[in-house]
Amino acid sequence: MVTGGCDRVVRLWTRFVTTRPVATLLGHLTTVLDVAIYQPVGQIFSYSRDAELRVWDISSHHCLKTVCLQFPCQQPGRIPEHGNFPLLLVSPPLSEPSHLVVGCKDYLALLSLAETRRGGGGLLTDEGREPEPNIGSGPALSCALYNSALRQVVTGHADSSVSLWDIESGRRRLQILNAHGEEELTCMALDSSHRRLITGARNGTIKVWNLLNGLNLHKLEPVTNSEVTGLTCLHDNQLLAVGWSQRIAQYDIAAAKDLYVRADMSWKSSSVHKSDILAVCQCSALGVVATASHDGEVIIWRLETQGPVLHLHGPTQRGVVPPVDSLLFLQHRASIRKLRNRGVLVSSQVGGLCFWSITGQTHIYGQFYAPEQPGERVLSLSSDQPKNTILVSGDTTGWLQIWDICHFALDIQHEPVCERPPLLQCWKAHERALVSVEVLEVADRLFVLTASADGSAGLWTVDGDHVGSFGQEVMWNITEPATYQR
């Protein structure tokens, strides 16, 4: 006999010894609501209030698998509602596999049970939960971001899948498959509430998703069938999209109720960019948006007028202006009156980082080459917010650099500073190109999120310690450095 209760312990009993249990199984963090015995393989199922299902071996008393079920009715930080007996073991009379049914409020989860020999392990497959990925061998990542409201990392993959990961443990919480059919996912952004995810694809489609349950809320009207390269959501949930259309499209997703949302082409962007737009970044303190194109031109747009106010051109190489791979506004500098006319916008062109002033006397305040090897590019930039004391760059060889920019590009002078700022840390984070880097703060500590074309996403301390890779078998506890992979 198996029992579970409010003390979060699962106990095994026999009829021969009634004074004490023959085994106690520890691991649940909340009240155990229901238990079941799966006799064909000698396993025990236990289910707790936090929607965690554990599979135990009845002989060795070891936990074989832990499955965190994600029901659409769940709210982050809240215990979901359950009935009195949420587990039901269904064993059909024919040779079909048995199933475990789990109920939560108005939803049911169906889990298929494979019948193999006792102690074989791996006997549970969740039809609503994908198997854990093989680290570094999955589809290439195209983008990643951190959602501070839900404390989750979102990764976008070339196979059009999206995964949500718990930042505190590295465990996957949700996966969206075929988000854009067979089209490669190219970019992502969060809305101002951080409850919705916007994704863009190579075929020009844009979709809005509910991050709590993975439902597709809206499909946005494509401007063309060409690639979407950048998305940014303004504070009033007005979404801006750029790409190979060479134009800026705006979508009102603030109070959209219909599935399909039409594009607003009111921005004065027709024939302004002469080449494909590759990057977009906004600065609310200055009320501007920056876009950059393949021909190396950076254009500053005023949000109020929806028109261009400034055209910037970087240094040429052999008579040609290289394309701009990434843009980053240093928001802290832009918010301080005496600093906003210094180097507040960083652009990346074939590995060279330029710090631009976009108010007052507009010119390059500083520039330097960031990658570890010559001839490489920097595809992603990030800085700590709101202080802007460090700049993180990720290059096409998988190397990550952390620069001290506390005093870089702040002095008023006619010629740009060409010396590198102090390099605080540098390490090889991945085997292939870094497509996304982001500085994030968790539990009053700074970490760096990395995503690579090698198919893996990792979490690091700013000192270079490897916390772990998302999807690895052994989970970490972000507040306990002893659990880091290092």
Coordinates of C-alpha atoms in Angstrom, one line a residue:
M1 CA 0.0 0.0 0.0
V2 CA 1.2 3.5 -0.8
T3 CA 0.1 6.7 1.0
G4 CA 0.8 10.4 0.6
G5 CA -0.4 13.5 2.5
C6 CA 0.2 17.0 3.8
D7 CA 3.7 16.3 5.0
R8 CA 4.8 15.9 1.4
V9 CA 6.1 12.4 2.1
V10 CA 5.2 9.2 0.1
R11 CA 5.1 6.1 2.3
L12 CA 5.1 2.4 1.5
W13 CA 3.4 -0.1 3.8
T14 CA 2.9 -3.9 3.9
R15 CA 0.3 -5.9 5.7
F16 CA 2.9 -7.7 7.7
V17 CA 4.3 -4.5 9.4
T18 CA 1.6 -2.1 10.4
T19 CA 3.4 0.0 13.0
R20 CA 5.7 1.8 10.6
P21 CA 6.2 2.2 6.8
V22 CA 8.8 0.1 5.0
A23 CA 10.0 3.1 3.1
T24 CA 9.6 6.8 2.9
L25 CA 10.0 8.6 -0.4
L26 CA 11.1 12.3 -0.2
G27 CA 11.2 14.9 -2.9
H28 CA 7.8 16.6 -3.2
L29 CA 7.8 20.3 -2.2
T30 CA 4.0 20.5 -1.6
T31 CA 1.1 18.3 -0.4
V32 CA 0.8 15.0 -2.1
L33 CA -2.7 14.8 -3.5
D34 CA -2.8 11.3 -5.0
V35 CA -0.8 8.1 -5.5
A36 CA -1.1 5.1 -7.8
I37 CA 0.8 1.8 -8.3
Y38 CA 1.6 0.7 -11.8
Q39 CA 2.1 -3.1 -11.2
P40 CA 3.3 -4.2 -14.7
V41 CA 6.7 -2.4 -14.2
G42 CA 6.8 -2.0 -10.4
Q43 CA 6.4 1.7 -10.3
I44 CA 4.7 4.3 -8.1
F45 CA 3.2 7.5 -9.3
S46 CA 2.8 10.4 -6.8
Y47 CA 1.2 13.8 -7.7
S48 CA 1.5 17.0 -5.6
R49 CA -0.4 20.3 -5.5
D50 CA 2.2 22.1 -7.5
A51 CA 1.4 19.9 -10.5
E52 CA 4.5 17.8 -10.1
L53 CA 4.3 14.1 -11.0
R54 CA 7.0 11.8 -9.7
V55 CA 7.8 8.2 -10.8
W56 CA 9.4 5.9 -8.2
D57 CA 10.8 2.4 -8.4
I58 CA 8.9 0.2 -6.0
S59 CA 12.0 -2.0 -5.2
S60 CA 14.9 0.5 -5.0
H61 CA 12.7 3.4 -3.8
H62 CA 14.6 5.7 -6.2
C63 CA 12.9 8.5 -8.1
L64 CA 13.1 7.6 -11.8
K65 CA 11.5 10.7 -13.3
T66 CA 10.0 14.1 -12.4
V67 CA 7.4 15.6 -14.7
C68 CA 6.2 19.2 -14.1
L69 CA 2.8 19.4 -15.8
Q70 CA 1.9 22.6 -17.4
F71 CA -1.9 23.2 -17.5
P72 CA -3.4 26.2 -19.3
C73 CA -5.2 27.2 -16.1
Q74 CA -1.9 27.6 -14.1
Q75 CA -0.7 31.0 -13.0
P76 CA 2.9 31.6 -12.2
G77 CA 3.4 31.7 -8.4
R78 CA -0.1 30.2 -7.7
I79 CA -1.1 26.7 -6.7
P80 CA -3.5 25.3 -9.3
E81 CA -6.9 23.9 -8.3
H82 CA -7.4 20.1 -8.1
G83 CA -10.2 17.7 -7.2
N84 CA -10.0 15.1 -4.5
F85 CA -8.4 12.4 -6.6
P86 CA -6.6 13.9 -9.6
L87 CA -4.9 10.6 -10.8
L88 CA -6.5 7.8 -12.8
L89 CA -4.6 4.8 -14.1
V90 CA -6.3 3.4 -17.2
S91 CA -5.3 -0.1 -18.3
P92 CA -7.1 -1.2 -21.5
P93 CA -7.9 -4.9 -22.0
L94 CA -6.1 -5.1 -25.4
S95 CA -2.4 -4.8 -26.2
E96 CA -2.6 -1.0 -26.3
P97 CA -0.4 0.9 -23.9
S98 CA -1.7 2.0 -20.5
H99 CA -2.3 5.7 -19.7
L100 CA -2.2 7.9 -16.7
V101 CA -4.8 10.7 -16.6
V102 CA -4.2 13.7 -14.5
G103 CA -6.9 16.3 -13.8
C104 CA -6.4 19.9 -12.9
K105 CA -9.5 22.2 -12.8
D106 CA -11.2 21.8 -16.2
Y107 CA -8.2 20.2 -17.9
L108 CA -6.9 16.7 -18.4
A109 CA -3.3 15.5 -19.1
L110 CA -2.9 12.2 -20.8
L111 CA 0.4 10.4 -20.3
S112 CA 1.3 7.2 -22.1
L113 CA 3.0 4.4 -20.1
A114 CA 5.4 2.0 -21.8
E115 CA 5.4 -1.5 -20.5
T116 CA 9.0 -2.7 -20.1
R117 CA 10.7 -4.8 -17.5
R118 CA 10.9 -3.8 -13.9
G119 CA 13.6 -1.2 -13.1
G120 CA 14.2 -0.4 -16.8
G121 CA 13.6 3.3 -16.3
G122 CA 12.3 5.7 -18.8
L123 CA 8.8 4.2 -18.7
L124 CA 6.8 7.4 -18.7
T125 CA 6.2 9.7 -21.7
D126 CA 4.1 12.8 -21.4
E127 CA 2.1 13.4 -24.6
G128 CA 2.0 17.1 -23.7
R129 CA 5.7 17.4 -22.8
E130 CA 8.5 17.0 -25.3
P131 CA 11.6 14.9 -24.4
E132 CA 14.5 16.8 -23.0
P133 CA 16.8 18.0 -25.8
N134 CA 20.3 16.6 -26.4
I135 CA 22.4 19.6 -25.4
G136 CA 24.3 21.1 -28.3
S137 CA 22.9 18.8 -31.0
G138 CA 19.4 20.2 -31.4
P139 CA 18.2 22.7 -34.0
A140 CA 20.2 25.9 -34.2
L141 CA 19.0 28.8 -32.1
S142 CA 18.1 32.0 -33.8
C143 CA 17.3 34.2 -30.8
A144 CA 16.8 34.2 -27.0
L145 CA 15.5 36.6 -24.4
Y146 CA 14.9 36.8 -20.6
N147 CA 11.4 37.5 -19.2
S148 CA 12.0 39.1 -15.8
A149 CA 8.3 39.1 -14.9
L150 CA 7.9 35.3 -15.2
R151 CA 11.6 34.6 -14.4
Q152 CA 11.9 32.5 -17.5
V153 CA 14.2 32.3 -20.5
V154 CA 12.7 32.1 -24.0
T155 CA 14.6 30.4 -26.8
G156 CA 13.6 30.5 -30.5
H157 CA 14.9 27.8 -32.8
A158 CA 15.5 27.5 -36.5
D159 CA 12.9 24.6 -36.7
S160 CA 10.2 27.1 -35.7
S161 CA 9.9 25.9 -32.1
V162 CA 9.9 28.0 -29.0
S163 CA 10.9 26.8 -25.5
L164 CA 10.4 28.5 -22.1
W165 CA 12.9 27.6 -19.3
D166 CA 12.9 28.3 -15.6
I167 CA 15.9 30.6 -14.9
E168 CA 16.2 29.3 -11.4
S169 CA 16.7 25.6 -12.3
G170 CA 17.1 25.3 -16.1
R171 CA 14.0 23.1 -16.4
R172 CA 11.8 23.5 -19.4
R173 CA 8.3 24.8 -18.6
L174 CA 6.6 25.0 -22.0
Q175 CA 7.3 24.3 -25.6
I176 CA 5.6 25.6 -28.7
L177 CA 6.2 23.4 -31.8
N178 CA 5.7 24.6 -35.4
A179 CA 5.1 28.2 -34.3
H180 CA 5.4 29.3 -37.9
G181 CA 4.9 26.0 -39.6
E182 CA 8.1 24.9 -41.4
E183 CA 9.4 28.5 -41.6
E184 CA 12.5 29.4 -39.6
L185 CA 11.9 31.6 -36.6
T186 CA 14.1 34.7 -36.9
C187 CA 13.3 37.1 -34.1
M188 CA 11.3 37.6 -30.8
A189 CA 10.2 40.3 -28.5
L190 CA 8.0 40.7 -25.3
D191 CA 5.1 43.0 -25.0
S192 CA 5.1 45.7 -22.3
S193 CA 3.4 43.4 -19.7
H194 CA 5.8 40.5 -20.3
R195 CA 2.9 38.2 -20.6
R196 CA 2.9 37.9 -24.3
L197 CA 5.6 36.8 -26.8
I198 CA 5.8 38.1 -30.3
T199 CA 7.7 36.0 -32.9
G200 CA 8.8 36.7 -36.5
A201 CA 9.7 34.3 -39.2
R202 CA 11.6 34.1 -42.5
N203 CA 8.4 34.2 -44.6
G204 CA 7.3 37.6 -43.1
T205 CA 4.7 36.2 -40.7
I206 CA 4.4 37.6 -37.1
K207 CA 2.4 35.9 -34.3
V208 CA 1.5 36.8 -30.7
W209 CA 1.5 34.1 -28.0
N210 CA 0.3 33.7 -24.5
L211 CA 3.3 32.9 -22.4
L212 CA 1.2 31.3 -19.6
N213 CA -0.3 28.5 -21.8
G214 CA 1.3 28.7 -25.2
L215 CA -1.8 29.7 -27.1
N216 CA -1.6 31.8 -30.3
L217 CA -3.5 35.0 -29.6
H218 CA -3.0 36.9 -32.8
K219 CA -1.6 36.6 -36.4
L220 CA -0.3 39.9 -37.7
E221 CA -0.7 41.0 -41.3
P222 CA 2.6 40.4 -43.2
V223 CA 3.9 43.5 -45.1
T224 CA 5.6 41.2 -47.6
N225 CA 6.6 37.5 -47.7
S226 CA 10.2 38.4 -46.9
E227 CA 12.1 37.9 -43.7
V228 CA 11.3 39.8 -40.4
T229 CA 14.6 40.7 -38.8
G230 CA 13.6 42.8 -35.8
L231 CA 10.7 43.4 -33.4
T232 CA 10.3 46.0 -30.6
C233 CA 7.3 46.8 -28.5
L234 CA 6.7 50.3 -27.3
H235 CA 5.4 51.1 -23.8
D236 CA 1.8 51.4 -25.1
N237 CA 2.0 47.9 -26.8
Q238 CA 2.4 49.4 -30.2
L239 CA 4.6 46.8 -32.0
L240 CA 7.2 47.8 -34.6
A241 CA 8.4 45.3 -37.1
V242 CA 11.3 45.6 -39.6
G243 CA 13.0 43.3 -42.1
W244 CA 13.7 42.8 -45.7
S245 CA 10.7 44.9 -46.7
Q246 CA 12.9 47.9 -45.9
R247 CA 10.0 49.5 -44.1
I248 CA 8.6 49.9 -40.6
A249 CA 5.3 48.3 -39.9
Q250 CA 3.2 49.1 -36.8
Y251 CA 0.6 46.9 -35.1
D252 CA -1.8 47.8 -32.3
I253 CA -1.8 44.8 -30.0
A254 CA -2.8 46.7 -26.9
A255 CA -6.5 45.8 -27.0
A256 CA -6.7 43.6 -30.0
K257 CA -9.5 41.1 -29.8
D258 CA -9.5 39.7 -33.3
L259 CA -7.2 36.9 -34.3
Y260 CA -5.9 38.8 -37.3
V261 CA -4.4 42.3 -36.8
R262 CA -3.8 44.6 -39.7
A263 CA -0.6 46.4 -40.4
D264 CA -0.4 50.2 -39.9
M265 CA 2.0 51.6 -42.5
S266 CA 1.7 55.2 -41.3
W267 CA 5.5 55.4 -40.6
K268 CA 7.3 57.6 -43.2
S269 CA 9.6 54.8 -44.1
S270 CA 8.9 54.2 -47.8
S271 CA 12.2 54.4 -49.8
V272 CA 14.1 55.7 -46.8
H273 CA 16.3 52.6 -46.3
K274 CA 17.8 51.6 -49.6
S275 CA 18.7 48.1 -48.3
D276 CA 17.3 45.4 -46.1
I277 CA 16.8 46.4 -42.5
L278 CA 18.8 44.1 -40.2
A279 CA 18.3 45.6 -36.7
V280 CA 16.0 47.8 -34.6
C281 CA 16.3 49.2 -31.1
Q282 CA 14.2 51.8 -29.2
C283 CA 15.1 54.4 -26.6
S284 CA 12.1 55.6 -24.6
A285 CA 14.1 58.3 -22.7
L286 CA 15.0 60.0 -26.0
G287 CA 11.7 59.1 -27.7
V288 CA 13.4 57.6 -30.7
V289 CA 13.9 54.3 -32.6
A290 CA 17.0 53.3 -34.4
T291 CA 17.1 51.0 -37.5
A292 CA 20.1 49.7 -39.3
S293 CA 20.4 48.2 -42.8
H294 CA 22.7 46.0 -44.9
D295 CA 24.3 48.9 -46.6
G296 CA 25.7 50.2 -43.2
E297 CA 23.3 53.0 -42.7
V298 CA 21.8 53.7 -39.3
I299 CA 18.6 55.9 -39.2
I300 CA 17.2 57.5 -36.1
W301 CA 13.4 58.0 -36.1
R302 CA 11.3 60.2 -33.9
L303 CA 8.4 58.3 -32.3
E304 CA 6.2 61.3 -32.1
T305 CA 6.4 62.1 -35.8
Q306 CA 7.1 58.6 -37.1
G307 CA 9.7 60.1 -39.5
P308 CA 13.5 60.0 -39.8
V309 CA 15.5 62.7 -38.1
L310 CA 19.1 61.5 -38.5
H311 CA 21.2 59.4 -40.9
L312 CA 24.4 57.8 -39.6
H313 CA 27.1 56.2 -41.7
G314 CA 29.9 54.1 -40.1
P315 CA 33.5 53.9 -41.3
T316 CA 34.2 52.2 -44.6
Q317 CA 36.4 49.2 -45.2
R318 CA 38.1 49.1 -48.6
G319 CA 35.7 51.7 -49.9
V320 CA 32.6 49.8 -48.7
V321 CA 30.4 50.4 -45.7
P322 CA 29.8 47.0 -44.1
P323 CA 26.3 45.9 -42.9
V324 CA 25.2 46.6 -39.3
D325 CA 24.6 43.4 -37.4
S326 CA 23.3 44.7 -34.1
L327 CA 22.1 47.9 -32.3
L328 CA 22.0 48.7 -28.6
F329 CA 20.9 51.8 -26.8
L330 CA 22.6 52.5 -23.4
Q331 CA 19.4 53.5 -21.7
H332 CA 21.0 54.8 -18.5
R333 CA 23.2 57.3 -20.4
A334 CA 20.2 58.4 -22.4
S335 CA 18.2 59.1 -19.3
I336 CA 20.8 61.5 -17.8
R337 CA 20.8 65.0 -19.3
K338 CA 24.5 65.5 -19.2
L339 CA 25.3 62.1 -20.8
R340 CA 22.6 61.9 -23.4
N341 CA 24.7 63.8 -26.0
R342 CA 27.7 61.4 -25.6
G343 CA 28.0 57.8 -26.8
V344 CA 24.5 56.4 -26.2
L345 CA 24.0 54.1 -29.2
V346 CA 26.3 51.1 -30.0
S347 CA 26.4 49.6 -33.4
S348 CA 28.2 46.5 -34.6
Q349 CA 29.7 46.3 -38.1
V350 CA 32.0 43.4 -39.0
G351 CA 33.2 43.2 -35.4
G352 CA 33.8 46.9 -35.0
L353 CA 31.7 48.5 -32.2
C354 CA 30.9 52.2 -32.7
F355 CA 29.5 54.4 -29.9
W356 CA 27.3 57.1 -31.4
S357 CA 26.0 60.4 -30.1
I358 CA 22.6 61.2 -31.7
T359 CA 21.8 64.5 -30.0
G360 CA 23.9 67.7 -30.1
Q361 CA 27.0 67.1 -32.1
T362 CA 26.4 63.8 -33.7
H363 CA 29.4 61.7 -34.4
I364 CA 31.3 58.5 -33.3
Y365 CA 32.6 59.0 -29.7
G366 CA 34.5 55.7 -29.6
Q367 CA 35.1 52.6 -31.6
F368 CA 37.1 49.4 -31.3
Y369 CA 37.3 45.8 -32.6
A370 CA 35.7 43.3 -30.2
P371 CA 36.1 39.7 -31.5
E372 CA 39.0 37.4 -30.5
Q373 CA 40.0 36.7 -34.1
P374 CA 40.3 39.0 -37.1
G375 CA 37.6 38.9 -39.8
E376 CA 34.8 37.9 -37.4
R377 CA 31.5 39.7 -36.5
V378 CA 29.5 40.6 -33.4
L379 CA 25.9 39.5 -33.8
S380 CA 24.6 40.5 -30.4
L381 CA 25.2 43.1 -27.7
S382 CA 23.9 43.7 -24.2
S383 CA 24.5 45.9 -21.2
D384 CA 23.5 45.8 -17.5
Q385 CA 20.4 47.9 -16.9
P386 CA 20.0 50.5 -15.6
K387 CA 23.7 51.3 -14.8
N388 CA 25.4 50.6 -18.2
T389 CA 28.7 49.8 -16.5
I390 CA 29.5 46.8 -18.7
L391 CA 29.0 45.8 -22.3
V392 CA 28.7 42.2 -23.4
S393 CA 29.5 41.2 -27.0
G394 CA 29.2 37.8 -28.6
D395 CA 31.1 36.9 -31.8
T396 CA 30.8 34.4 -34.6
T397 CA 33.4 32.1 -33.2
G398 CA 31.5 31.5 -30.0
W399 CA 33.6 33.8 -27.8
L400 CA 32.0 36.2 -25.3
Q401 CA 33.6 39.4 -24.1
I402 CA 32.7 41.6 -21.1
W403 CA 33.9 45.2 -21.3
D404 CA 34.1 47.9 -18.7
I405 CA 32.4 50.9 -20.3
C406 CA 31.9 53.1 -17.2
H407 CA 34.0 55.9 -18.7
F408 CA 34.2 54.9 -22.3
A409 CA 33.0 57.3 -25.0
L410 CA 32.0 60.0 -22.5
D411 CA 34.6 62.6 -23.1
I412 CA 33.8 65.5 -25.4
Q413 CA 36.4 65.5 -28.2
H414 CA 36.6 65.9 -32.0
E415 CA 38.2 62.5 -32.7
P416 CA 36.7 59.2 -31.6
V417 CA 38.5 57.1 -29.0
C418 CA 40.0 54.1 -30.8
E419 CA 41.5 52.3 -27.8
R420 CA 39.7 49.3 -26.4
P421 CA 37.9 49.8 -23.0
P422 CA 39.2 47.5 -20.2
L423 CA 38.4 43.8 -21.0
L424 CA 37.0 42.4 -17.7
Q425 CA 36.3 38.8 -18.9
C426 CA 36.5 36.7 -22.0
W427 CA 35.7 33.0 -22.6
K428 CA 34.5 30.6 -25.3
A429 CA 30.9 30.1 -24.5
H430 CA 29.9 27.9 -27.5
E431 CA 31.3 26.0 -30.4
R432 CA 29.6 28.1 -33.0
A433 CA 28.4 31.7 -33.4
L434 CA 26.6 33.5 -30.6
V435 CA 23.3 34.7 -32.0
S436 CA 22.1 36.3 -28.7
V437 CA 23.6 37.5 -25.4
E438 CA 21.8 39.3 -22.6
V439 CA 22.8 40.6 -19.2
L440 CA 20.2 39.8 -16.6
E441 CA 19.8 40.1 -12.8
V442 CA 18.5 37.3 -10.6
A443 CA 18.7 37.2 -6.8
D444 CA 20.7 40.5 -6.8
R445 CA 23.4 38.9 -9.0
L446 CA 24.3 39.5 -12.6
F447 CA 24.3 36.7 -15.1
V448 CA 24.8 36.4 -18.9
L449 CA 22.4 34.5 -21.1
T450 CA 23.9 33.1 -24.3
A451 CA 22.3 31.4 -27.3
S452 CA 24.2 29.8 -30.2
A453 CA 23.9 28.4 -33.6
D454 CA 25.2 25.1 -32.2
G455 CA 21.7 24.5 -30.8
S456 CA 22.4 25.3 -27.1
A457 CA 21.6 28.1 -24.7
G458 CA 23.6 28.7 -21.5
L459 CA 23.7 30.7 -18.4
W460 CA 26.9 32.2 -16.9
T461 CA 28.0 34.4 -14.1
V462 CA 29.7 37.6 -15.1
D463 CA 32.9 36.1 -13.8
G464 CA 32.7 33.3 -16.4
D465 CA 31.4 30.4 -14.2
H466 CA 29.1 28.2 -16.2
V467 CA 25.8 27.8 -14.3
G468 CA 24.6 25.3 -16.9
S469 CA 22.9 24.7 -20.3
F470 CA 19.2 24.8 -20.5
G471 CA 17.8 21.3 -20.9
Q472 CA 20.6 19.5 -19.2
E473 CA 19.7 16.4 -17.2
V474 CA 20.9 17.8 -13.8
M475 CA 19.0 20.9 -12.7
W476 CA 20.8 23.8 -10.9
N477 CA 19.7 26.1 -8.1
I478 CA 20.7 29.6 -9.1
T479 CA 21.1 30.7 -5.5
E480 CA 23.5 27.8 -4.7
P481 CA 26.8 28.1 -6.7
A482 CA 27.7 24.6 -5.6
T483 CA 25.1 23.3 -8.1
Y484 CA 26.7 25.2 -11.1
Q485 CA 28.3 23.1 -13.8
R486 CA 31.3 25.4 -13.9

